[in-house]
Structures are given as structure tokens and as C-alpha cells.
């Protein structure tokens, strides 16, 4: 049997030679790929171009996200301000209604203290501080006292006296 030249090498060198050839071949292929032009660009240039495009897309996405967040923040701020002003409006209306109720109660209490006036026969209505008296009074003097009693209550802006003098209600 014929001996090959590689058989003459020691065992250690027999393994190293094919590995050395394969390694050299891989290195040559890798180096040639770096210099290989596709579409007039080397692989390295194509990679740089792809990285640049990715950076540009990331910057565009970042700008769009920041713009969207700013818009959302402005919308949230506007909604919060609207909610705050709505709450203030509602609170103001509630306070005005409570003030009207308090005024009505104070006028009614004042009328009950007068011996000639009966709170049961006099209807007191209040709207935004304006008091309206409906019903009857036994005398003209009692009718005028009802106006004075209503005007003396804190928060009353005006008094409309619609009391009718009914002499049949006079006390004997």
C-alpha cells in the first residue's frame, strides 16, 4: 500500500493541517465578504446604512411619542381645569341654594315672633336673595312689619310683598 505524504507526518501535525486549511479558508471568505460590493456598497457600508436608518426611525418614534404625550398632558390639564371650574360652579350654586333656604327659614322665624303675623298663612319664597311674601295679613301695619322683618334678615337683597290685607284675620 502506498503511503501518502500526510502519513509521514507525526499524528499531531496530521490534525493541525486540515484545521489550519479550514481556518485559512474561513478567514479568506470573511475578508472577501467585507470587500464584496452589493448595489455598489460593501457589506460594512450596508450595515452602517441600516444602523443609520434604524437610528432615524427611533428618533422619529421618540419625537412622535413626545408629541403624543404632550398632547395627552395638555388634554388632561384642560379636563382637570374644566372639572375644577365645574365643581366650583356646582359648589357656588349649592351655596346659593343653601343661602336661600337659610334666608327663607330666618324670615319665617321672624314672622312667627310677631303676634299679628302667622307664618302658617304667609308663604316665604327666596331666590338668589330676593324674598317674595305670599298670603294674607290682618292689617296694613302687619303687612308692612312683614316687609321690615324680611328686609332685616342677612343676605336679603329685595322683598316683594304680595300679602293681601284680610280684616277677618284680626285678633279680637
Short mmCIF file of N, CA and C in Angstrom, two decimals:
data_model
loop_
_atom_site.label_atom_id
_atom_site.label_comp_id
_atom_site.label_asym_id
_atom_site.label_seq_id
_atom_site.Cartn_x
_atom_site.Cartn_y
_atom_site.Cartn_z
N UNK A 1 0.81 -1.16 0.00
CA UNK A 1 0.00 0.00 0.00
C UNK A 1 0.87 1.24 0.00
N UNK A 2 0.38 2.20 -0.71
CA UNK A 2 1.18 3.38 -0.91
C UNK A 2 0.97 4.35 0.24
N UNK A 3 2.01 4.93 0.65
CA UNK A 3 1.91 5.89 1.73
C UNK A 3 1.72 7.27 1.14
N UNK A 4 0.82 7.96 1.79
CA UNK A 4 0.58 9.34 1.38
C UNK A 4 1.56 10.25 2.09
N UNK A 5 1.77 11.44 1.55
CA UNK A 5 2.72 12.32 2.23
C UNK A 5 2.27 12.69 3.63
N UNK A 6 0.97 12.75 3.87
CA UNK A 6 0.50 13.13 5.20
C UNK A 6 0.74 12.03 6.20
N UNK A 7 0.90 10.78 5.70
CA UNK A 7 1.16 9.68 6.62
C UNK A 7 2.55 9.79 7.21
N UNK A 8 3.40 10.50 6.57
CA UNK A 8 4.76 10.63 7.05
C UNK A 8 4.85 11.62 8.21
N UNK A 9 3.82 12.46 8.37
CA UNK A 9 3.85 13.46 9.44
C UNK A 9 3.49 12.81 10.76
N UNK A 10 3.94 13.36 11.84
CA UNK A 10 3.53 12.83 13.14
C UNK A 10 2.03 13.05 13.32
N UNK A 11 1.38 12.31 14.18
CA UNK A 11 -0.06 12.34 14.39
C UNK A 11 -0.53 13.74 14.79
N UNK A 12 0.24 14.39 15.54
CA UNK A 12 -0.14 15.73 16.00
C UNK A 12 -0.25 16.68 14.82
N UNK A 13 0.61 16.64 13.85
CA UNK A 13 0.61 17.52 12.70
C UNK A 13 -0.47 17.12 11.70
N UNK A 14 -0.86 15.85 11.71
CA UNK A 14 -1.89 15.40 10.78
C UNK A 14 -3.23 16.08 11.09
N UNK A 15 -3.55 16.33 12.34
CA UNK A 15 -4.80 17.01 12.72
C UNK A 15 -4.70 18.52 12.52
N UNK A 16 -3.56 19.07 12.77
CA UNK A 16 -3.40 20.50 12.67
C UNK A 16 -3.49 20.99 11.23
N UNK A 17 -3.06 20.24 10.28
CA UNK A 17 -3.02 20.68 8.90
C UNK A 17 -4.42 20.93 8.35
N UNK A 18 -5.38 19.98 8.47
CA UNK A 18 -6.71 20.29 7.94
C UNK A 18 -7.36 21.45 8.68
N UNK A 19 -7.12 21.56 9.98
CA UNK A 19 -7.69 22.68 10.73
C UNK A 19 -7.09 24.00 10.27
N UNK A 20 -5.83 24.00 9.98
CA UNK A 20 -5.17 25.20 9.51
C UNK A 20 -5.72 25.60 8.13
N UNK A 21 -5.97 24.63 7.27
CA UNK A 21 -6.50 24.91 5.95
C UNK A 21 -7.93 25.45 6.06
N UNK A 22 -8.75 24.84 6.89
CA UNK A 22 -10.13 25.28 7.08
C UNK A 22 -10.17 26.69 7.69
N UNK A 23 -9.34 26.93 8.66
CA UNK A 23 -9.30 28.26 9.29
C UNK A 23 -8.89 29.32 8.30
N UNK A 24 -7.90 29.02 7.47
CA UNK A 24 -7.43 29.98 6.47
C UNK A 24 -8.54 30.25 5.45
N UNK A 25 -9.23 29.21 5.04
CA UNK A 25 -10.31 29.35 4.08
C UNK A 25 -11.43 30.24 4.65
N UNK A 26 -11.79 30.01 5.91
CA UNK A 26 -12.83 30.81 6.56
C UNK A 26 -12.41 32.27 6.64
N UNK A 27 -11.15 32.51 6.97
CA UNK A 27 -10.64 33.87 7.07
C UNK A 27 -10.68 34.57 5.71
N UNK A 28 -10.28 33.87 4.66
CA UNK A 28 -10.29 34.44 3.32
C UNK A 28 -11.72 34.77 2.90
N UNK A 29 -12.67 33.86 3.18
CA UNK A 29 -14.07 34.12 2.82
C UNK A 29 -14.63 35.32 3.59
N UNK A 30 -14.32 35.41 4.87
CA UNK A 30 -14.80 36.52 5.68
C UNK A 30 -14.25 37.84 5.18
N UNK A 31 -12.98 37.87 4.88
CA UNK A 31 -12.36 39.10 4.39
C UNK A 31 -12.89 39.47 3.01
N UNK A 32 -13.16 38.49 2.19
CA UNK A 32 -13.68 38.81 0.87
C UNK A 32 -15.12 39.31 0.96
N UNK A 33 -15.88 38.85 1.95
CA UNK A 33 -17.26 39.32 2.12
C UNK A 33 -17.28 40.78 2.54
N UNK A 34 -16.31 41.20 3.32
CA UNK A 34 -16.26 42.60 3.75
C UNK A 34 -15.98 43.53 2.57
N UNK A 35 -15.24 43.07 1.65
CA UNK A 35 -14.92 43.89 0.50
C UNK A 35 -15.88 43.69 -0.65
N UNK A 36 -16.77 42.72 -0.57
CA UNK A 36 -17.69 42.42 -1.66
C UNK A 36 -18.73 43.52 -1.77
N UNK A 37 -19.00 43.98 -2.98
CA UNK A 37 -19.94 45.06 -3.21
C UNK A 37 -21.26 44.50 -3.68
N UNK A 38 -22.34 44.94 -3.02
CA UNK A 38 -23.69 44.61 -3.46
C UNK A 38 -24.39 45.94 -3.60
N UNK A 39 -24.94 46.23 -4.74
CA UNK A 39 -25.56 47.53 -5.02
C UNK A 39 -24.57 48.66 -4.81
N UNK A 40 -23.34 48.46 -5.23
CA UNK A 40 -22.27 49.45 -5.12
C UNK A 40 -21.92 49.80 -3.68
N UNK A 41 -22.26 48.93 -2.73
CA UNK A 41 -21.90 49.15 -1.32
C UNK A 41 -21.27 47.88 -0.78
N UNK A 42 -20.31 48.07 0.07
CA UNK A 42 -19.73 46.91 0.73
C UNK A 42 -20.69 46.47 1.84
N UNK A 43 -20.48 45.30 2.37
CA UNK A 43 -21.33 44.80 3.45
C UNK A 43 -21.24 45.73 4.65
N UNK A 44 -20.07 46.24 4.92
CA UNK A 44 -19.88 47.18 6.03
C UNK A 44 -20.67 48.46 5.83
N UNK A 45 -20.68 48.95 4.58
CA UNK A 45 -21.43 50.16 4.28
C UNK A 45 -22.94 49.91 4.41
N UNK A 46 -23.36 48.74 3.97
CA UNK A 46 -24.78 48.39 4.10
C UNK A 46 -25.19 48.31 5.57
N UNK A 47 -24.30 47.74 6.38
CA UNK A 47 -24.59 47.65 7.81
C UNK A 47 -24.66 49.05 8.42
N UNK A 48 -23.73 49.92 8.05
CA UNK A 48 -23.76 51.30 8.54
C UNK A 48 -25.04 52.00 8.12
N UNK A 49 -25.46 51.78 6.88
CA UNK A 49 -26.70 52.38 6.37
C UNK A 49 -27.91 51.88 7.14
N UNK A 50 -27.95 50.58 7.41
CA UNK A 50 -29.08 50.01 8.17
C UNK A 50 -29.12 50.58 9.58
N UNK A 51 -27.96 50.73 10.20
CA UNK A 51 -27.89 51.30 11.55
C UNK A 51 -28.37 52.75 11.53
N UNK A 52 -27.96 53.50 10.51
CA UNK A 52 -28.38 54.90 10.38
C UNK A 52 -29.90 55.01 10.22
N UNK A 53 -30.47 54.13 9.37
CA UNK A 53 -31.92 54.15 9.16
C UNK A 53 -32.65 53.78 10.45
N UNK A 54 -32.12 52.84 11.20
CA UNK A 54 -32.73 52.44 12.47
C UNK A 54 -32.69 53.60 13.46
N UNK A 55 -31.55 54.31 13.50
CA UNK A 55 -31.44 55.48 14.38
C UNK A 55 -32.46 56.55 14.00
N UNK A 56 -32.62 56.79 12.69
CA UNK A 56 -33.59 57.79 12.23
C UNK A 56 -35.02 57.39 12.60
N UNK A 57 -35.33 56.11 12.42
CA UNK A 57 -36.67 55.64 12.77
C UNK A 57 -36.90 55.76 14.28
N UNK A 58 -35.88 55.47 15.06
CA UNK A 58 -36.01 55.59 16.52
C UNK A 58 -36.23 57.04 16.93
N UNK A 59 -35.51 57.97 16.29
CA UNK A 59 -35.68 59.40 16.59
C UNK A 59 -37.08 59.87 16.21
N UNK A 60 -37.58 59.40 15.06
CA UNK A 60 -38.93 59.77 14.63
C UNK A 60 -39.97 59.23 15.61
N UNK A 61 -39.79 57.99 16.05
CA UNK A 61 -40.72 57.40 17.02
C UNK A 61 -40.66 58.15 18.35
N UNK A 62 -39.46 58.54 18.75
CA UNK A 62 -39.30 59.29 20.00
C UNK A 62 -40.02 60.63 19.91
N UNK A 63 -39.85 61.33 18.79
CA UNK A 63 -40.50 62.63 18.60
C UNK A 63 -42.02 62.48 18.60
N UNK A 64 -42.50 61.45 17.92
CA UNK A 64 -43.96 61.23 17.86
C UNK A 64 -44.50 60.89 19.26
N UNK A 65 -43.77 60.07 20.00
CA UNK A 65 -44.20 59.72 21.36
C UNK A 65 -44.22 60.96 22.25
N UNK A 66 -43.18 61.79 22.16
CA UNK A 66 -43.14 63.00 22.97
C UNK A 66 -44.28 63.94 22.61
N UNK A 67 -44.58 64.05 21.32
CA UNK A 67 -45.68 64.90 20.87
C UNK A 67 -47.02 64.38 21.39
N UNK A 68 -47.20 63.07 21.30
CA UNK A 68 -48.44 62.46 21.78
C UNK A 68 -48.59 62.65 23.28
N UNK A 69 -47.50 62.46 24.01
CA UNK A 69 -47.55 62.65 25.47
C UNK A 69 -47.84 64.10 25.83
N UNK A 70 -47.25 65.03 25.08
CA UNK A 70 -47.52 66.45 25.34
C UNK A 70 -48.99 66.77 25.08
N UNK A 71 -49.53 66.23 23.98
CA UNK A 71 -50.95 66.46 23.69
C UNK A 71 -51.84 65.86 24.76
N UNK A 72 -51.50 64.65 25.19
CA UNK A 72 -52.29 64.00 26.23
C UNK A 72 -52.20 64.78 27.54
N UNK A 73 -51.02 65.29 27.84
CA UNK A 73 -50.85 66.09 29.05
C UNK A 73 -51.68 67.37 29.01
N UNK A 74 -51.67 68.02 27.85
CA UNK A 74 -52.46 69.25 27.70
C UNK A 74 -53.95 68.95 27.81
N UNK A 75 -54.38 67.85 27.21
CA UNK A 75 -55.79 67.47 27.28
C UNK A 75 -56.18 67.15 28.72
N UNK A 76 -55.30 66.45 29.43
CA UNK A 76 -55.58 66.11 30.82
C UNK A 76 -55.64 67.36 31.69
N UNK A 77 -54.73 68.29 31.43
CA UNK A 77 -54.73 69.55 32.20
C UNK A 77 -56.02 70.33 31.94
N UNK A 78 -56.44 70.39 30.66
CA UNK A 78 -57.68 71.08 30.32
C UNK A 78 -58.88 70.42 30.97
N UNK A 79 -58.91 69.09 30.95
CA UNK A 79 -60.03 68.38 31.56
C UNK A 79 -60.06 68.60 33.06
N UNK A 80 -58.89 68.63 33.68
CA UNK A 80 -58.81 68.87 35.12
C UNK A 80 -59.31 70.27 35.46
N UNK A 81 -58.90 71.25 34.64
CA UNK A 81 -59.35 72.63 34.89
C UNK A 81 -60.85 72.74 34.69
N UNK A 82 -61.37 72.09 33.64
CA UNK A 82 -62.81 72.12 33.40
C UNK A 82 -63.56 71.47 34.55
N UNK A 83 -63.03 70.35 35.03
CA UNK A 83 -63.68 69.67 36.15
C UNK A 83 -63.64 70.56 37.40
N UNK A 84 -62.51 71.23 37.60
CA UNK A 84 -62.38 72.13 38.75
C UNK A 84 -63.36 73.29 38.67
N UNK A 85 -63.46 73.90 37.49
CA UNK A 85 -64.38 75.02 37.36
C UNK A 85 -65.83 74.55 37.45
N UNK A 86 -66.12 73.36 36.93
CA UNK A 86 -67.48 72.81 37.05
C UNK A 86 -67.81 72.56 38.52
N UNK A 87 -66.85 72.02 39.24
CA UNK A 87 -67.07 71.77 40.66
C UNK A 87 -67.30 73.08 41.41
N UNK A 88 -66.55 74.11 41.03
CA UNK A 88 -66.72 75.42 41.68
C UNK A 88 -68.10 75.99 41.35
N UNK A 89 -68.54 75.83 40.11
CA UNK A 89 -69.88 76.31 39.72
C UNK A 89 -70.95 75.59 40.52
N UNK A 90 -70.82 74.28 40.62
CA UNK A 90 -71.81 73.49 41.36
C UNK A 90 -71.79 73.87 42.83
N UNK A 91 -70.60 74.05 43.38
CA UNK A 91 -70.49 74.44 44.78
C UNK A 91 -71.11 75.82 45.01
N UNK A 92 -70.88 76.73 44.05
CA UNK A 92 -71.47 78.07 44.16
C UNK A 92 -72.98 78.02 44.12
N UNK A 93 -73.52 77.19 43.22
CA UNK A 93 -74.98 77.06 43.12
C UNK A 93 -75.54 76.42 44.38
N UNK A 94 -74.83 75.43 44.89
CA UNK A 94 -75.29 74.77 46.12
C UNK A 94 -75.26 75.76 47.28
N UNK A 95 -74.22 76.57 47.36
CA UNK A 95 -74.13 77.57 48.43
C UNK A 95 -75.25 78.59 48.30
N UNK A 96 -75.53 79.01 47.07
CA UNK A 96 -76.61 79.97 46.86
C UNK A 96 -77.95 79.37 47.27
N UNK A 97 -78.15 78.10 46.94
CA UNK A 97 -79.40 77.43 47.32
C UNK A 97 -79.50 77.31 48.84
N UNK A 98 -78.37 76.96 49.48
CA UNK A 98 -78.38 76.88 50.94
C UNK A 98 -78.62 78.25 51.55
N UNK A 99 -78.04 79.28 50.96
CA UNK A 99 -78.27 80.64 51.44
C UNK A 99 -79.75 80.99 51.32
N UNK A 100 -80.37 80.64 50.20
CA UNK A 100 -81.79 80.92 50.01
C UNK A 100 -82.63 80.17 51.04
N UNK A 101 -82.28 78.93 51.31
CA UNK A 101 -83.02 78.15 52.32
C UNK A 101 -82.85 78.79 53.70
N UNK A 102 -81.62 79.21 54.01
CA UNK A 102 -81.38 79.85 55.31
C UNK A 102 -82.14 81.16 55.42
N UNK A 103 -82.18 81.93 54.34
CA UNK A 103 -82.93 83.20 54.35
C UNK A 103 -84.42 82.92 54.56
N UNK A 104 -84.96 81.95 53.83
CA UNK A 104 -86.38 81.60 53.97
C UNK A 104 -86.69 81.20 55.41
N UNK A 105 -85.82 80.38 55.99
CA UNK A 105 -86.03 79.94 57.38
C UNK A 105 -85.97 81.11 58.35
N UNK A 106 -85.02 82.03 58.16
CA UNK A 106 -84.87 83.18 59.06
C UNK A 106 -86.07 84.13 58.94
N UNK A 107 -86.56 84.35 57.72
CA UNK A 107 -87.73 85.23 57.54
C UNK A 107 -88.95 84.59 58.20
N UNK A 108 -89.15 83.30 57.97
CA UNK A 108 -90.29 82.59 58.57
C UNK A 108 -90.22 82.64 60.09
N UNK A 109 -89.03 82.45 60.63
CA UNK A 109 -88.87 82.52 62.10
C UNK A 109 -89.19 83.92 62.62
N UNK A 110 -88.75 84.94 61.89
CA UNK A 110 -89.04 86.32 62.30
C UNK A 110 -90.53 86.62 62.26
N UNK A 111 -91.21 86.08 61.25
CA UNK A 111 -92.66 86.31 61.14
C UNK A 111 -93.41 85.63 62.29
N UNK A 112 -92.95 84.48 62.72
CA UNK A 112 -93.66 83.78 63.81
C UNK A 112 -93.51 84.51 65.14
N UNK A 113 -92.50 85.34 65.29
CA UNK A 113 -92.31 86.09 66.52
C UNK A 113 -93.27 87.28 66.63
N UNK A 114 -93.82 87.71 65.50
CA UNK A 114 -94.75 88.84 65.51
C UNK A 114 -96.14 88.31 65.89
N UNK A 115 -96.76 88.93 66.91
CA UNK A 115 -98.06 88.41 67.38
C UNK A 115 -99.19 88.54 66.35
N UNK A 116 -99.10 89.50 65.41
CA UNK A 116 -100.18 89.67 64.43
C UNK A 116 -99.97 88.85 63.15
N UNK A 117 -98.77 88.30 62.96
CA UNK A 117 -98.48 87.56 61.72
C UNK A 117 -98.40 86.06 62.00
N UNK A 118 -98.87 85.28 61.10
CA UNK A 118 -98.83 83.84 61.26
C UNK A 118 -97.99 83.25 60.13
N UNK A 119 -96.91 82.59 60.46
CA UNK A 119 -96.03 82.00 59.44
C UNK A 119 -96.76 80.94 58.65
N UNK A 120 -97.76 80.34 59.22
CA UNK A 120 -98.51 79.30 58.52
C UNK A 120 -99.29 79.91 57.35
N UNK A 121 -99.79 81.13 57.51
CA UNK A 121 -100.60 81.77 56.47
C UNK A 121 -99.76 82.59 55.50
N UNK A 122 -98.46 82.74 55.77
CA UNK A 122 -97.59 83.52 54.89
C UNK A 122 -96.55 82.56 54.27
N UNK A 123 -96.56 82.51 52.95
CA UNK A 123 -95.62 81.67 52.22
C UNK A 123 -94.39 82.53 51.88
N UNK A 124 -93.22 82.07 52.29
CA UNK A 124 -91.97 82.80 52.03
C UNK A 124 -91.17 82.03 50.98
N UNK A 125 -90.83 82.70 49.89
CA UNK A 125 -90.01 82.10 48.84
C UNK A 125 -88.79 82.99 48.63
N UNK A 126 -87.63 82.35 48.44
CA UNK A 126 -86.39 83.11 48.24
C UNK A 126 -85.64 82.56 47.03
N UNK A 127 -85.21 83.46 46.17
CA UNK A 127 -84.40 83.07 45.02
C UNK A 127 -83.29 84.10 44.84
N UNK A 128 -82.07 83.63 45.02
CA UNK A 128 -80.88 84.49 44.90
C UNK A 128 -80.99 85.70 45.81
N UNK A 129 -81.51 85.50 47.00
CA UNK A 129 -81.61 86.57 47.99
C UNK A 129 -82.86 87.42 47.88
N UNK A 130 -83.63 87.26 46.81
CA UNK A 130 -84.86 88.04 46.63
C UNK A 130 -86.01 87.28 47.29
N UNK A 131 -86.64 87.90 48.28
CA UNK A 131 -87.72 87.27 49.05
C UNK A 131 -89.07 87.73 48.52
N UNK A 132 -89.99 86.74 48.38
CA UNK A 132 -91.37 87.04 47.99
C UNK A 132 -92.28 86.53 49.09
N UNK A 133 -93.17 87.39 49.57
CA UNK A 133 -94.13 87.03 50.62
C UNK A 133 -95.51 86.89 49.97
N UNK A 134 -96.14 85.73 50.15
CA UNK A 134 -97.49 85.47 49.62
C UNK A 134 -98.40 85.05 50.77
N UNK A 135 -99.63 85.42 50.70
CA UNK A 135 -100.61 85.04 51.72
C UNK A 135 -101.42 86.24 52.15
N UNK A 136 -101.75 86.26 53.43
CA UNK A 136 -102.58 87.38 53.93
C UNK A 136 -102.03 87.89 55.25
N UNK A 137 -102.37 89.16 55.53
CA UNK A 137 -102.00 89.81 56.79
C UNK A 137 -103.27 90.44 57.36
N UNK A 138 -103.40 90.53 58.70
CA UNK A 138 -104.64 91.05 59.29
C UNK A 138 -104.81 92.56 59.12
N UNK A 139 -103.68 93.30 59.03
CA UNK A 139 -103.78 94.77 58.90
C UNK A 139 -102.68 95.26 57.95
N UNK A 140 -102.87 96.55 57.56
CA UNK A 140 -101.83 97.17 56.73
C UNK A 140 -100.52 97.28 57.52
N UNK A 141 -100.62 97.58 58.79
CA UNK A 141 -99.42 97.71 59.63
C UNK A 141 -98.69 96.36 59.72
N UNK A 142 -99.44 95.27 59.88
CA UNK A 142 -98.84 93.93 59.95
C UNK A 142 -98.17 93.59 58.61
N UNK A 143 -98.81 93.98 57.55
CA UNK A 143 -98.25 93.74 56.21
C UNK A 143 -96.90 94.45 56.09
N UNK A 144 -96.81 95.69 56.53
CA UNK A 144 -95.57 96.46 56.45
C UNK A 144 -94.50 95.88 57.39
N UNK A 145 -94.93 95.41 58.58
CA UNK A 145 -93.97 94.77 59.50
C UNK A 145 -93.37 93.52 58.85
N UNK A 146 -94.15 92.77 58.09
CA UNK A 146 -93.64 91.58 57.39
C UNK A 146 -92.52 91.98 56.43
N UNK A 147 -92.70 93.08 55.72
CA UNK A 147 -91.65 93.56 54.82
C UNK A 147 -90.41 93.93 55.61
N UNK A 148 -90.60 94.64 56.73
CA UNK A 148 -89.46 95.06 57.56
C UNK A 148 -88.72 93.85 58.14
N UNK A 149 -89.49 92.84 58.60
CA UNK A 149 -88.87 91.63 59.16
C UNK A 149 -88.02 90.93 58.09
N UNK A 150 -88.54 90.81 56.87
CA UNK A 150 -87.80 90.14 55.79
C UNK A 150 -86.54 90.94 55.41
N UNK A 151 -86.65 92.27 55.33
CA UNK A 151 -85.50 93.10 54.96
C UNK A 151 -84.39 93.03 56.01
N UNK A 152 -84.74 92.76 57.27
CA UNK A 152 -83.75 92.73 58.35
C UNK A 152 -82.89 91.46 58.33
N UNK A 153 -83.30 90.46 57.58
CA UNK A 153 -82.54 89.19 57.55
C UNK A 153 -81.29 89.36 56.69
N UNK A 154 -80.18 88.88 57.20
CA UNK A 154 -78.90 88.97 56.50
C UNK A 154 -78.95 88.17 55.19
N UNK A 155 -78.51 88.76 54.07
CA UNK A 155 -78.49 88.08 52.78
C UNK A 155 -79.66 88.44 51.88
N UNK A 156 -80.69 89.13 52.42
CA UNK A 156 -81.85 89.51 51.62
C UNK A 156 -81.46 90.69 50.74
N UNK A 157 -81.71 90.55 49.43
CA UNK A 157 -81.38 91.62 48.50
C UNK A 157 -82.59 92.48 48.16
N UNK A 158 -83.78 91.87 48.21
CA UNK A 158 -85.01 92.62 47.94
C UNK A 158 -86.19 91.86 48.52
N UNK A 159 -87.30 92.58 48.73
CA UNK A 159 -88.52 91.96 49.26
C UNK A 159 -89.69 92.38 48.39
N UNK A 160 -90.42 91.38 47.89
CA UNK A 160 -91.65 91.65 47.15
C UNK A 160 -92.80 91.16 48.04
N UNK A 161 -93.58 92.12 48.53
CA UNK A 161 -94.66 91.81 49.46
C UNK A 161 -95.97 91.70 48.68
N UNK A 162 -96.46 90.45 48.57
CA UNK A 162 -97.72 90.21 47.87
C UNK A 162 -98.83 89.83 48.87
N UNK A 163 -98.63 90.23 50.14
CA UNK A 163 -99.64 89.90 51.17
C UNK A 163 -100.91 90.72 50.92
N UNK A 164 -102.02 90.09 51.12
CA UNK A 164 -103.32 90.74 51.00
C UNK A 164 -103.85 91.00 52.40
N UNK A 165 -104.30 92.23 52.61
CA UNK A 165 -104.85 92.57 53.92
C UNK A 165 -106.25 91.95 54.02
N UNK A 166 -106.44 91.12 55.03
CA UNK A 166 -107.71 90.44 55.26
C UNK A 166 -108.14 90.75 56.69
N UNK A 167 -109.08 91.68 56.84
CA UNK A 167 -109.51 92.15 58.14
C UNK A 167 -110.14 91.03 58.96
N UNK A 168 -110.60 89.98 58.31
CA UNK A 168 -111.23 88.88 59.05
C UNK A 168 -110.20 88.12 59.90
N UNK A 169 -108.90 88.33 59.65
CA UNK A 169 -107.87 87.64 60.40
C UNK A 169 -107.43 88.42 61.64
N UNK A 170 -107.98 89.61 61.84
CA UNK A 170 -107.60 90.40 63.01
C UNK A 170 -107.97 89.67 64.29
N UNK A 171 -107.13 89.81 65.28
CA UNK A 171 -107.41 89.20 66.58
C UNK A 171 -108.37 90.07 67.33
N UNK A 172 -109.30 89.47 68.04
CA UNK A 172 -110.27 90.27 68.79
C UNK A 172 -109.66 90.95 69.98
#
